[in-house]
Short mmCIF file of C-alpha atoms in Angstrom, two decimals:
data_model
loop_
_atom_site.label_atom_id
_atom_site.label_comp_id
_atom_site.label_asym_id
_atom_site.label_seq_id
_atom_site.Cartn_x
_atom_site.Cartn_y
_atom_site.Cartn_z
CA MET A 1431 20.26 56.19 -7.25
CA SER A 1432 23.76 56.25 -7.96
CA PRO A 1433 25.39 53.52 -10.63
CA LEU A 1434 26.50 51.40 -8.49
CA THR A 1435 23.66 49.89 -6.72
CA PHE A 1436 22.72 48.88 -10.80
CA HIS A 1437 23.38 45.32 -11.57
CA ALA A 1438 21.70 42.54 -12.89
CA GLU A 1439 19.30 40.04 -11.28
CA PRO A 1440 21.55 36.64 -11.29
CA LEU A 1441 20.02 33.58 -14.37
CA ALA A 1442 20.10 32.13 -11.02
CA PRO A 1443 19.64 31.93 -7.75
CA LEU A 1444 22.26 30.74 -5.41
CA ARG A 1445 22.30 27.37 -3.84
CA GLN A 1446 23.31 26.68 -0.18
CA ARG A 1447 26.34 24.80 -1.48
CA ASP A 1448 27.24 27.87 -3.27
CA GLN A 1449 26.87 30.47 -0.19
CA GLN A 1450 28.61 28.25 1.77
CA ALA A 1451 31.40 27.72 -0.56
CA LEU A 1452 32.16 30.99 -1.42
CA GLU A 1453 32.11 31.61 2.41
CA GLU A 1454 34.73 28.92 2.68
CA ILE A 1455 36.74 31.25 0.04
CA PHE A 1456 37.05 34.41 1.56
CA ASP A 1457 36.82 33.93 5.34
CA ASP A 1458 38.55 36.31 6.99
CA THR A 1459 42.26 34.58 7.64
CA GLN A 1460 41.83 33.76 4.10
CA VAL A 1461 41.24 37.43 2.62
CA GLU A 1462 44.16 38.47 5.53
CA ASP A 1463 47.03 35.92 3.65
CA ILE A 1464 45.92 36.95 0.39
CA VAL A 1465 46.51 40.28 0.82
CA ALA A 1466 49.44 40.18 2.47
CA ASP A 1467 50.76 38.50 -0.50
CA ILE A 1468 49.09 41.13 -3.17
CA CYS A 1469 50.86 43.73 -0.80
CA MET A 1470 54.47 41.11 -1.05
CA ARG A 1471 54.25 40.89 -4.53
CA LEU A 1472 53.61 44.29 -5.12
CA LYS A 1473 56.44 45.80 -3.24
CA GLN A 1474 59.12 43.44 -5.33
CA LEU A 1475 57.88 44.92 -8.01
CA CYS A 1476 60.08 47.80 -9.60
CA PRO A 1477 58.00 50.77 -10.29
CA GLU A 1478 55.82 51.92 -13.41
CA PRO A 1479 57.38 55.39 -15.16
CA CYS A 1480 56.15 57.98 -15.20
CA TRP A 1481 54.04 58.70 -17.77
CA ASP A 1482 55.29 63.03 -17.54
CA ASP A 1483 58.86 62.52 -17.55
CA ASP A 1484 60.59 62.19 -20.96
CA PRO A 1485 62.49 59.65 -21.25
CA PHE A 1486 65.18 60.88 -24.10
CA GLU A 1487 65.96 64.10 -22.24
CA PHE A 1488 68.96 63.23 -21.67
CA LEU A 1489 70.38 63.15 -25.52
CA LYS A 1490 68.88 67.11 -25.47
CA GLY A 1491 72.74 67.84 -25.36
CA TYR A 1492 73.18 65.21 -27.37
CA VAL A 1493 70.68 66.08 -30.87
#
């Protein structure tokens, strides 16, 4: 059995209204809108610096 298949048993079973609320939250059109919004926000962020690069390499000629 792979580690991805382990899960804890719920403390209480989902009620029908809970199931319906979850289905509404994760409606296909809403998920697509959320994914589009996340992609747009990620494009606005500056890229993370590469940790392998030495940020002070330009100082080697002066030090």
